[in-house]
Amino acid sequence: MKEAVRRNINRFPEDFMFEMAKEEFENWRTQFASSKDEFKGLRYAPFCFSEQGVTMLSCILNSERAIAVNIQIIRIFHRMREMISAHKDILLKLEQIENKVSNHDEDIRLILYYLKQLLIPVSAPRDMIGFKVHKGSD
């Protein structure tokens, strides 16, 4: 497969396919605990394909098995897209609720501030209310 892709590299722009970076590949290889220590899965970094890359891959690989695998991968990508779009409206609603709640937080803080102000006793002496009687003015 890698050889076929390299022979047709002009069919695979950056957004169709990329090769794993060295650190990604090393991390990926360590995930295979059952592989032999000297190989740890693959020896060379694999190609990673987008949905369009898989479609293009099906154009250059012609064995029955490659065609069957590509059909399954394309179906998986299609199902993923359906799931994402189905849950998109739920995510939008959650975002709206989050925004509403975050706006309420500020309002609640303000209300609590004023309530605390009402609970603080007034310490300044207050003027007496009522009539003042003057002595000796009769």
Tab-separated table of C-alpha atoms in Angstrom, residues 27-121:
chain	number	residue	atom	x	y	z
A	27	ASN	CA	3.821	6.806	21.245
A	28	TRP	CA	1.544	4.720	19.045
A	29	ARG	CA	3.976	1.795	19.013
A	30	THR	CA	4.164	1.716	22.813
A	31	GLN	CA	0.406	1.047	22.878
A	32	PHE	CA	0.971	-2.471	21.521
A	33	ALA	CA	2.009	-4.465	24.591
A	34	SER	CA	1.584	-7.826	22.862
A	35	SER	CA	4.042	-7.078	20.028
A	36	LYS	CA	7.596	-8.314	20.070
A	37	ASP	CA	9.942	-5.867	21.751
A	38	GLU	CA	12.124	-5.411	18.691
A	39	PHE	CA	9.189	-4.470	16.458
A	40	LYS	CA	6.483	-2.987	18.756
A	41	GLY	CA	3.954	-3.176	15.930
A	42	LEU	CA	5.091	-1.539	12.694
A	43	ARG	CA	8.688	-0.642	11.989
A	44	TYR	CA	7.828	2.372	9.826
A	45	ALA	CA	5.434	5.216	10.465
A	46	PRO	CA	2.074	4.546	8.812
A	47	PHE	CA	0.137	6.861	6.561
A	48	CYS	CA	-3.004	8.431	8.044
A	49	PHE	CA	-5.862	9.160	5.643
A	50	SER	CA	-8.811	11.537	5.819
A	51	GLU	CA	-12.156	10.503	4.381
A	52	GLN	CA	-11.179	11.952	1.000
A	53	GLY	CA	-7.819	10.173	1.224
A	54	VAL	CA	-9.532	6.820	1.753
A	55	THR	CA	-11.670	7.472	-1.301
A	56	MET	CA	-8.556	8.294	-3.318
A	57	LEU	CA	-6.830	5.205	-1.899
A	58	SER	CA	-9.626	3.047	-3.246
A	59	CYS	CA	-8.798	4.403	-6.708
A	60	ILE	CA	-5.207	3.134	-6.636
A	61	LEU	CA	-5.633	-0.182	-4.756
A	62	ASN	CA	-7.414	-2.784	-6.831
A	63	SER	CA	-7.321	-6.045	-4.885
A	64	GLU	CA	-10.649	-7.442	-3.684
A	65	ARG	CA	-9.574	-7.145	-0.054
A	66	ALA	CA	-8.409	-3.516	-0.460
A	67	ILE	CA	-11.705	-2.588	-2.104
A	68	ALA	CA	-13.727	-4.265	0.688
A	69	VAL	CA	-11.687	-2.544	3.409
A	70	ASN	CA	-12.014	0.852	1.708
A	71	ILE	CA	-15.785	0.441	1.415
A	72	GLN	CA	-15.989	-0.314	5.145
A	73	ILE	CA	-13.798	2.676	6.025
A	74	ILE	CA	-15.911	4.999	3.872
A	75	ARG	CA	-19.053	3.677	5.595
A	76	ILE	CA	-17.470	4.321	8.996
A	77	PHE	CA	-16.599	7.910	8.018
A	78	HIS	CA	-20.180	8.390	6.791
A	79	ARG	CA	-21.604	7.029	10.069
A	80	MET	CA	-19.268	9.284	12.089
A	81	ARG	CA	-20.472	12.310	10.128
A	82	GLU	CA	-24.105	11.310	10.773
A	83	MET	CA	-23.449	10.939	14.497
A	84	ILE	CA	-21.683	14.285	14.721
A	85	SER	CA	-24.457	16.113	12.884
A	86	ALA	CA	-27.139	14.381	14.986
A	87	HIS	CA	-25.481	15.498	18.198
A	88	LYS	CA	-24.617	18.972	16.929
A	89	ASP	CA	-27.988	20.374	18.001
A	90	ILE	CA	-27.509	18.912	21.493
A	91	LEU	CA	-24.098	20.543	21.730
A	92	LEU	CA	-25.566	23.889	20.648
A	93	LYS	CA	-28.277	23.643	23.317
A	94	LEU	CA	-25.669	22.822	25.974
A	95	GLU	CA	-23.630	25.824	24.893
A	96	GLN	CA	-26.700	28.065	25.138
A	97	ILE	CA	-27.459	26.752	28.634
A	98	GLU	CA	-23.849	27.254	29.657
A	99	ASN	CA	-23.932	30.864	28.443
A	100	LYS	CA	-27.209	31.490	30.240
A	101	VAL	CA	-25.870	30.009	33.494
A	102	SER	CA	-22.637	31.971	33.279
A	103	ASN	CA	-24.666	35.179	32.865
A	104	HIS	CA	-26.755	34.251	35.910
A	105	ASP	CA	-23.607	33.760	37.974
A	106	GLU	CA	-22.833	37.474	37.781
A	107	ASP	CA	-26.428	38.378	38.683
A	108	ILE	CA	-26.373	36.007	41.660
A	109	ARG	CA	-23.064	37.480	42.848
A	110	LEU	CA	-24.546	40.973	42.681
A	111	ILE	CA	-27.656	39.947	44.639
A	112	LEU	CA	-25.521	38.274	47.315
A	113	TYR	CA	-23.366	41.382	47.569
A	114	TYR	CA	-26.405	43.594	48.259
A	115	LEU	CA	-27.848	41.081	50.729
A	116	LYS	CA	-24.571	41.093	52.645
A	117	GLN	CA	-24.668	44.879	52.674
A	118	LEU	CA	-28.100	44.717	54.311
A	119	LEU	CA	-26.788	42.376	57.020
A	120	ILE	CA	-23.899	44.655	58.005
A	121	PRO	CA	-24.993	46.790	60.992
